[in-house]
XYZ file of C-alpha atoms in Angstrom:
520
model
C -34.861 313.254 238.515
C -36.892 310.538 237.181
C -39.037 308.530 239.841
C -37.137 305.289 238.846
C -33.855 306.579 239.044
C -35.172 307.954 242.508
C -35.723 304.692 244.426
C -32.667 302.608 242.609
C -30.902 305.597 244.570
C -33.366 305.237 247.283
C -32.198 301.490 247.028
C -28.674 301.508 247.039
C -28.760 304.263 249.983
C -30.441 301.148 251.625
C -27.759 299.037 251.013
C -24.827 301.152 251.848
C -26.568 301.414 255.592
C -26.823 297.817 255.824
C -23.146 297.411 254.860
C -22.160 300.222 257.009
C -24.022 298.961 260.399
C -22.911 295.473 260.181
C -19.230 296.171 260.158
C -17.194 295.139 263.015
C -20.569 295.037 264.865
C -19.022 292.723 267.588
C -15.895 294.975 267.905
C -17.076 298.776 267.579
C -18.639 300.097 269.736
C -17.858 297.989 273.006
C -20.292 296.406 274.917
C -22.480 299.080 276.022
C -23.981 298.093 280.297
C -27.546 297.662 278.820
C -26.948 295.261 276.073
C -26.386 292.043 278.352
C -29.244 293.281 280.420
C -31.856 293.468 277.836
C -30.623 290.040 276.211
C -30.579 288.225 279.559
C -34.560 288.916 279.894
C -34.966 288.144 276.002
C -32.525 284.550 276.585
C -34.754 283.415 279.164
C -38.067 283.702 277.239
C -36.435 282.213 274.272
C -34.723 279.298 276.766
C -37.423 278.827 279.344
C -40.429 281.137 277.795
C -40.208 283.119 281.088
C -40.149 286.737 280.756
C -37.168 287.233 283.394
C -33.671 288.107 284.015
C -31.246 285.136 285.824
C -28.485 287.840 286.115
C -30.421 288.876 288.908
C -32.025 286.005 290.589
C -32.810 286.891 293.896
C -33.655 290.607 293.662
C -37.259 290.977 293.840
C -37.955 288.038 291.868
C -36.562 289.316 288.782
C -35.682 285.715 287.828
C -39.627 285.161 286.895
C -41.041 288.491 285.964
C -38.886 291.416 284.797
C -40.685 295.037 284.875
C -37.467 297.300 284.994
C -38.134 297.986 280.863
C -40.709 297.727 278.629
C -41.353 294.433 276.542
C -41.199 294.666 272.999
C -37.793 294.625 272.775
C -36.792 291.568 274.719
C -39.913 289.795 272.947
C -37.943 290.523 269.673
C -34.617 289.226 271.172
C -36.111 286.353 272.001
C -37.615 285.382 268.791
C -33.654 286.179 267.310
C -32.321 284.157 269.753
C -34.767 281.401 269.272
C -34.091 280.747 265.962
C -29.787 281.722 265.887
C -28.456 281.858 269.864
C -27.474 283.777 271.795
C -24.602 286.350 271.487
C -23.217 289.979 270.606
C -23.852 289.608 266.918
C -27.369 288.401 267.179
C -28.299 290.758 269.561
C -27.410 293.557 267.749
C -27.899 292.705 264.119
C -31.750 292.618 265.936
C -31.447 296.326 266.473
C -29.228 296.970 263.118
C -32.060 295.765 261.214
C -34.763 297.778 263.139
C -32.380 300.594 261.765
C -32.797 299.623 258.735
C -36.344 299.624 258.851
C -36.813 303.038 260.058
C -34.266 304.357 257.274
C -36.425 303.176 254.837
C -39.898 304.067 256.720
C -38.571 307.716 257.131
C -37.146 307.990 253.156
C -41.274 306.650 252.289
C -43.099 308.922 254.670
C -40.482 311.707 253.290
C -41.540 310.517 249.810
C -45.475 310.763 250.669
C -45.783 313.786 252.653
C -44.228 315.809 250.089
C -45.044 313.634 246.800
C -41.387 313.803 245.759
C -39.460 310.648 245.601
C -36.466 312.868 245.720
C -36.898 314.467 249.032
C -37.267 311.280 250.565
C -33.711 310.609 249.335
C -32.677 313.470 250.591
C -33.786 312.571 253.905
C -32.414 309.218 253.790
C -29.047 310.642 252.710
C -29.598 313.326 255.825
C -29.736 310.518 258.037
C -26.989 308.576 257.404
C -24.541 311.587 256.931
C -25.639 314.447 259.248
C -23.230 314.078 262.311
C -25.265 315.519 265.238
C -22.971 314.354 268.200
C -19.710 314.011 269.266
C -17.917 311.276 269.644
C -18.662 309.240 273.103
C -17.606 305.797 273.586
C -20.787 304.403 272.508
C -21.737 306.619 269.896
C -18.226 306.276 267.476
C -19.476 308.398 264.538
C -22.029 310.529 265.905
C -24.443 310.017 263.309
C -27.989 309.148 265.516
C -29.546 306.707 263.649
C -25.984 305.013 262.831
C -24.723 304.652 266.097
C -28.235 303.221 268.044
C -28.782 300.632 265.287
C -25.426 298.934 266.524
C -26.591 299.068 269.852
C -28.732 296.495 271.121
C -31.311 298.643 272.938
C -34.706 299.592 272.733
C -34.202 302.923 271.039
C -34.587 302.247 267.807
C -37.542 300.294 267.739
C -39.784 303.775 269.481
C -38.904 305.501 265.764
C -39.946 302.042 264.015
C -43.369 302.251 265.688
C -43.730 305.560 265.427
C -42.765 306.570 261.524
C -45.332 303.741 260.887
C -48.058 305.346 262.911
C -47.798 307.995 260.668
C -47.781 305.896 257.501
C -50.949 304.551 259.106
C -52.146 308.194 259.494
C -51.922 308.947 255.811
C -53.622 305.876 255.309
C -56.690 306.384 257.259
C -58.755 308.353 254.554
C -59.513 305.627 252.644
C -60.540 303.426 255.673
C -61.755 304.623 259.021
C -59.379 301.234 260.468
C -56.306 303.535 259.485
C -57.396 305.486 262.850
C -57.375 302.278 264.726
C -53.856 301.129 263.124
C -52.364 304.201 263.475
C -53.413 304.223 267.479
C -52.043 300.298 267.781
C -48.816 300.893 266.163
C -48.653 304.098 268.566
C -49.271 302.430 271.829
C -46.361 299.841 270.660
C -44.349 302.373 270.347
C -44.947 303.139 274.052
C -44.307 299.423 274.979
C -40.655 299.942 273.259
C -39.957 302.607 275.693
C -42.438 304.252 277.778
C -42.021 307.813 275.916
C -43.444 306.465 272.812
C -46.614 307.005 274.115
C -45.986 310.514 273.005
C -46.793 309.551 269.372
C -50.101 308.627 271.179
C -50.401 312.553 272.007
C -49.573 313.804 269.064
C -51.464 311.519 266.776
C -54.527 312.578 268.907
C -53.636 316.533 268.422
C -53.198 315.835 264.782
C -56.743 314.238 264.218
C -58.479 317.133 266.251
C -56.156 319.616 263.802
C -56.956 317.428 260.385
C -60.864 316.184 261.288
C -62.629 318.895 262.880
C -66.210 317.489 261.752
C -65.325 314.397 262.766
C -62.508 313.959 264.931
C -64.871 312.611 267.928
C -65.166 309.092 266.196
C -61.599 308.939 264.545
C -60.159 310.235 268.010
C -62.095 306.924 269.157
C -60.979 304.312 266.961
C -57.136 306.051 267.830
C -57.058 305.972 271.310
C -59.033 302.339 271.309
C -56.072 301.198 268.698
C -53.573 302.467 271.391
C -55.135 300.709 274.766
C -55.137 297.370 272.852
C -51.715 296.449 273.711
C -51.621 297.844 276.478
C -54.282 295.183 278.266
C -51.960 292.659 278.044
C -49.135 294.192 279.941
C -51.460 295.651 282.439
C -52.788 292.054 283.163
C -49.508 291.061 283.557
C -48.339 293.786 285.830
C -51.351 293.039 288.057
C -50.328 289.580 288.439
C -47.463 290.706 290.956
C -48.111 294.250 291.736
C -45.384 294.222 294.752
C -42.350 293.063 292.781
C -43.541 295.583 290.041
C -43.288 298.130 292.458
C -39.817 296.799 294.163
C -38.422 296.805 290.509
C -39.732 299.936 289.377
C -38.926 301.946 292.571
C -35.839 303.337 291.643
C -37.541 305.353 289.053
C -39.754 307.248 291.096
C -37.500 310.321 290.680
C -38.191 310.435 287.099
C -42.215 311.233 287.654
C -42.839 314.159 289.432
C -45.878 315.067 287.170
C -47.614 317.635 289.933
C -44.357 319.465 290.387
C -43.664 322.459 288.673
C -40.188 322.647 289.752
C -39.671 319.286 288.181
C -40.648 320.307 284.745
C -38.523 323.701 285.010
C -35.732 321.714 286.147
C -36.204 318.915 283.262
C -36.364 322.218 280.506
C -33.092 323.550 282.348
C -31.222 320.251 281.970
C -32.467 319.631 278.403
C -29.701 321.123 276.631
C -27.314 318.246 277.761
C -29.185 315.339 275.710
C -27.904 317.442 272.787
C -24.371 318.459 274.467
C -22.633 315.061 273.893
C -19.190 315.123 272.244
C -19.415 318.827 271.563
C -16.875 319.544 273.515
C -14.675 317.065 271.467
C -10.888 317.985 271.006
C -9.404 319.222 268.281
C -12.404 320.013 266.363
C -13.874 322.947 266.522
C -17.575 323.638 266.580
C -17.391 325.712 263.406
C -16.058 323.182 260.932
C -18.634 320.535 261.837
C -21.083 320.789 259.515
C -23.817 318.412 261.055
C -24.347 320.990 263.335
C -24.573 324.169 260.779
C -27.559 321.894 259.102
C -28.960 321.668 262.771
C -28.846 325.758 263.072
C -30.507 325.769 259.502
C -33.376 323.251 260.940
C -35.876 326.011 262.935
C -35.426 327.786 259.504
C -37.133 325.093 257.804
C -39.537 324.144 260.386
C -40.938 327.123 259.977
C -41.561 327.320 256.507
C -42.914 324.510 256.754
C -45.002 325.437 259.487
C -46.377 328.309 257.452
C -47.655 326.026 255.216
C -49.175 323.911 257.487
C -51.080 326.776 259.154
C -52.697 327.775 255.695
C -54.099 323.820 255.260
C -51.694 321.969 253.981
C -52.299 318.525 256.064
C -49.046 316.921 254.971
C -47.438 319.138 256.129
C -49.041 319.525 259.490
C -48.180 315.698 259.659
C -44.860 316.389 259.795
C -44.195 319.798 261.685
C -46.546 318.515 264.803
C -44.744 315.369 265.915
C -40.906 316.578 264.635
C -41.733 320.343 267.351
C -44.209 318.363 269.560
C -41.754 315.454 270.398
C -38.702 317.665 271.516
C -41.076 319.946 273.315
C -42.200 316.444 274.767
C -38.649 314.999 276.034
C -37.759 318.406 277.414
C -40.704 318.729 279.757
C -41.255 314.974 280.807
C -37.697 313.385 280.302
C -35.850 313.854 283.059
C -33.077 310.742 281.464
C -31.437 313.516 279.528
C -29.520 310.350 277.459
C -28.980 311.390 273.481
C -30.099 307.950 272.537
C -33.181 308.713 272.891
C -33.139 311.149 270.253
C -33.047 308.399 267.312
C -36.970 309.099 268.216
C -36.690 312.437 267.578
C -34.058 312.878 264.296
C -35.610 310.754 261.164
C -38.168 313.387 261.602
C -36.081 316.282 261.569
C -34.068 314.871 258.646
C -37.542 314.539 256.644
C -38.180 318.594 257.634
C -34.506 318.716 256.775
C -35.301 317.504 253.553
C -39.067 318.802 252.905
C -37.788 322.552 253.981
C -34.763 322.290 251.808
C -37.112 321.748 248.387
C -39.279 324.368 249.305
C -36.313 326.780 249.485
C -34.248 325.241 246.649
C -37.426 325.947 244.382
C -37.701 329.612 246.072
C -34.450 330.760 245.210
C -34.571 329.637 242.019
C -36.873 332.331 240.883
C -35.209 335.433 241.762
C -31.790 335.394 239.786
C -30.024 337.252 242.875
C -30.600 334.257 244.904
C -29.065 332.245 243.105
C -25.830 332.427 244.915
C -27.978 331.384 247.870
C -28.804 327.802 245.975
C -24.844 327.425 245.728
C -24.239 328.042 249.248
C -26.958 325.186 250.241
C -25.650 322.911 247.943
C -22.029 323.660 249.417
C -23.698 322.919 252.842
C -24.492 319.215 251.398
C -21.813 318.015 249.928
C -19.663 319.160 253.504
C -21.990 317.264 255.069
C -21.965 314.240 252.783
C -18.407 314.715 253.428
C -18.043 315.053 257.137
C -20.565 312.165 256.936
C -18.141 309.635 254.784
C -15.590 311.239 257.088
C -17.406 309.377 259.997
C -18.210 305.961 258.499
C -14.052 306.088 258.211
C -13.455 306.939 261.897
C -16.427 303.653 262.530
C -13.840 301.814 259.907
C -11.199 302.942 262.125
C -12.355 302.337 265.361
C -12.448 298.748 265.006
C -8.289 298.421 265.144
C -8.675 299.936 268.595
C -10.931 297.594 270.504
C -10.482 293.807 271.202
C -13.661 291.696 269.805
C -16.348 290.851 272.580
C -15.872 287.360 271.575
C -11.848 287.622 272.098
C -12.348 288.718 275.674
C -14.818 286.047 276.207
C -12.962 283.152 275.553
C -10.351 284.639 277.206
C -12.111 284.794 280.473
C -13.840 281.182 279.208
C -9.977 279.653 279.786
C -9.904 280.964 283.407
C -13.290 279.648 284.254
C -14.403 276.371 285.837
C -16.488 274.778 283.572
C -20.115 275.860 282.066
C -22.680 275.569 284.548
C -20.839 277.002 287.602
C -21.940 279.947 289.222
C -19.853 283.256 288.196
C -20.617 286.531 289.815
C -19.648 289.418 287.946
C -20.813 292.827 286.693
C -23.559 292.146 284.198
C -21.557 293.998 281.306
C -19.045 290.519 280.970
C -22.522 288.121 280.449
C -22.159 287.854 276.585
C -19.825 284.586 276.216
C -20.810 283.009 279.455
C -24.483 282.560 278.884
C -23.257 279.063 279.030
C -22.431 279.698 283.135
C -25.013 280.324 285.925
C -24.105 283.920 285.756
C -25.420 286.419 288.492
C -24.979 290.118 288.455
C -22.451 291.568 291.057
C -25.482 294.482 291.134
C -27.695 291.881 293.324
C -25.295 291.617 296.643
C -24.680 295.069 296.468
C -28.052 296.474 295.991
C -29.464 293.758 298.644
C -26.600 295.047 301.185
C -28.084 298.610 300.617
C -31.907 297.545 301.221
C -32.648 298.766 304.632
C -33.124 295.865 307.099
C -31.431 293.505 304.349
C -28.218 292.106 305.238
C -24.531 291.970 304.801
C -22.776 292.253 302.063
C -20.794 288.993 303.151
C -24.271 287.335 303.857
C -25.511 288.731 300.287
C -22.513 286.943 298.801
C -22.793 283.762 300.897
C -26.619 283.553 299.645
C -25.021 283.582 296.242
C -22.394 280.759 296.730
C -20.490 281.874 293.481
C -17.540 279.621 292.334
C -15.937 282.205 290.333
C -15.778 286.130 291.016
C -14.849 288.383 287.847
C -13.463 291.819 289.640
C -13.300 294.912 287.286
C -12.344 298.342 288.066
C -15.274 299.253 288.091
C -16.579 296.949 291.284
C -13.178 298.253 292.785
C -13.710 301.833 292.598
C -17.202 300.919 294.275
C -15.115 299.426 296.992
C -12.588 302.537 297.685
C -15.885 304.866 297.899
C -17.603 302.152 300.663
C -14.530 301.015 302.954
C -17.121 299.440 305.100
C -18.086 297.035 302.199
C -14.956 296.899 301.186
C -13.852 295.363 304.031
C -16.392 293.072 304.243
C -15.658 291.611 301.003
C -11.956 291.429 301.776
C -12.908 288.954 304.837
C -15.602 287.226 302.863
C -12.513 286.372 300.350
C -9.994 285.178 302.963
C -13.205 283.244 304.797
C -13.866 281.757 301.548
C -10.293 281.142 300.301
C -10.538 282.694 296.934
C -7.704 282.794 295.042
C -7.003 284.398 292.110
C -6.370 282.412 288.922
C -6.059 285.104 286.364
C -5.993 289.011 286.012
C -6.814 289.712 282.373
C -5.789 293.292 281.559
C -7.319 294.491 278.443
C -7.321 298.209 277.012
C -11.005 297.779 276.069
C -12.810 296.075 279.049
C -9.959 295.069 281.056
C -7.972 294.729 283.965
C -10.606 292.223 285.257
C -9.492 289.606 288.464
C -10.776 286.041 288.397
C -11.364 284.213 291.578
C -11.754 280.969 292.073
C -13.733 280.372 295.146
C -14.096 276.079 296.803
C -16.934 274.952 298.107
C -18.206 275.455 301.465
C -17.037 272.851 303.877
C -20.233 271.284 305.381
């Protein structure tokens, strides 16, 4: 194949992603918890240039300063939102396009490591085909890379940061400042989700591997390259060390770094990040061939590994981070979410890729083997075809779910008007950014606070004017009758009513109160 005719494919594989993740983005997949949390924090900065989160005013003081996730991500919302509003669509064609971006830096770093524009469309084409999951009600194809870049998290942007710390990697012998950039873009990628820092790791093992003479000074530049960004966040965590520590206290059971039980119990667990949807109905595991290319992967890994071992530094680029990384999540990652494996699969797709050459050329010698070249071409087209297969389920999908917008307006009719206070669960915020929203989460979690207060008091300290009530707040309420009961009186002191009940298949039934003022 002719190195033109490689990146016009290279090209139009670009394209067909882009068309892919923007369809229906507002309809499939439903809103998924995180994505109104993430854009509240990135509205505000945009709005008021605060870095906090007004769906929960009043929980220590996440209105002003918000340290439950890292920052890049709401930084980038809030430069989308800046310039086009707020909403569903812009938050997510935010993430669709940081997709994008680490399609086409994992297709170039597949390109340079092996010096074949064609592998690197093979690995492009193994990303946007290879079906590693399940379907799950966030993930509707269970293509990785696919499915987080039309979700408008964080995830997407560790493998952006990352892919290009290898770029700048490859980049560093011809200046010494590669070290340095290759360190920055690293540490980003730990300010897009704290496990990025692992890239920080890795990069460091890698220049000890590649630069024995002089890996002191290029170990320097790295790890200075990596602190830079980090001085800004630290200042700004030591600004208000207690409400960094309020926020971030529900985590603590995620770092138990001194514990050996916790890191044989995080290894024991690690299977389920992969598990999701494999238990799917009515397919079995044996005709999916996503995961057949999966069993294949150690295969290749290993070749490639052998080469790496006898000096090839390409390939040692590749075969640290894509074993180091898993090994990585499985001791330290006690979250055992498959989203964060977007971090993990361009990677394997580029081994994917890289191995498959190698063995395509291999068997090519021998004419005996040849029978072996069939069956790995047989194994791509099933999964180009499984892979189409799943961008028609996405197609699909979207006849099945009412548009975020739909339901917003609907609930928008039953509303007093914008600039009232609504309490509801902070998954309903998209639409009524307009409202002085508040997160149901805030009462409940201040009621549970030892030596807080009621949840009735909780409420009252609130003063909604509208209540939205979900299923989900009322199955809350049948496992805490105590609460539940308090609520109950705090409606009937309050004389809600209830205007509406909006019962939707997708994010319905939901109950809308309408609560008067307090008499003086």
């Amino acid at each position: 194949m002719s190195r033109k005719l490689a990146w016009l494919l290279i090209l139009v594989l670009l394209l067909a992603f882009w068309e892919i993740a923007l369809r229906h983005l507002t309809i499939t997949p439903p809103v998924y918890e995180d994505e109104p949390w993430l854009a509240s924090s990135g509205w505000k900065l945009a709005r008021d240039g605060v870095f906090g989160s007004d769906l929960f005013a009043g929980l220590n003081r996440m209105e002003t300063r918000y340290y439950g996730y890292m920052p890049l991500h709401p930084l980038l919302l809030a430069g989308v939102f800046r310039g086009a509003g707020v909403g569903l669509f812009q938050a997510r064609f935010e993430t669709v396009c940081l997709g994008l971006l680490a399609l086409a830096l994992a297709v170039s770093l597949a390109a340079r490591l092996s010096r074949r524009q064609e592998v690197g469309l093979l690995a492009g084409l193994l990303l946007l085909t290879v079906r590693q999951a399940g379907r799950t009600p966030s993930q509707i194809t269970g293509i990785v890379l696919l499915d987080a870049s039309r979700i408008a998290r964080y995830d997407v942007l560790v493998p952006v940061f990352g892919l290009a710390s290898l770029h700048a990697y490859l980049s560093a012998r011809r200046s010494r400042a590669g070290y340095f950039l290759a360190g920055l873009l690293a540490g980003l990628a730990g300010l897009a989700h704290l496990y990025g820092l692992f890239y920080v790791a890795l990069l460091a093992l890698l220049v000890l591997w590649n630069e024995r003479g002089k890996a002191r000074q290029r170990l320097g530049l790295l790890l200075l390259g990596a602190m830079l960004p980090w001085l800004p966040y630290g200042l700004y965590v030591l600004a208000d060390l207690p409400a960094w520590q309020a926020q971030t206290a529900g985590y603590a059971d995620r770092f138990g770094l001194l514990d050996v039980r916790w890191y044989l119990d995080n290894l024991l667990r690690e299977p389920r990040r992969y598990g999701p949807g494999l238990e799917e109905s009515g397919i079995p595991l044996f005709l999916r061939p996503g995961l057949w290319a999966l069993a294949l992967l150690p295969f290749l890994l290993l070749a490639l590994w052998r080469r790496a071992l006898r000096g090839d530094e390409m390939a040692r680029v590749l075969v640290l981070p894509a074993t180091g990384l898993p090994v990585l999540f499985a001791l330290f990652i006690t979250l055992k979410l498959s989203n964060y494996l977007v971090a993990i699969i361009p990677l394997w797709a580029i081994a994917g890729a890289w191995g498959s050459s190698i063995v395509w050329r291999y068997l090519h010698r021998p004419p005996r083997l040849r029978w072996a070249r069939l069956a790995l071409g047989a194994l791509l087209l099933a999964i180009l075809v499984e892979g189409a297969s799943r961008w028609a389920a996405l197609e699909a999908s979207a006849a099945q779910y009412t548009p975020q917008p739909v339901f917003a307006a609907w609930l928008r009719d039953h509303l007093p008007p914008p600039g009232t206070r609504v309490l509801g669960l902070h998954g309903y915020w998209f639409g009524l950014e307009a409202y002085d929203y508040r997160s149901l989460l805030v009462p409940v979690a201040q009621s549970q606070a030892p030596g807080m207060v009621t949840l009735a008091q909780a409420l009252d300290r609130i003063g909604p004017q509208a209540l939205l009530i979900d299923h989900r707040f009322r199955a809350f309420l049948d496992d805490n009758p105590a609460a539940a009961a308090q609520f109950e009186a705090w409606l009937a002191r309050r004389r809600a009513t209830m205007s509406a009940r909006i019962d939707d298949n997708t994010y319905g039934p939901v109950e809308i109160y309408l609560i008067p003022p307090t008499p003086p």
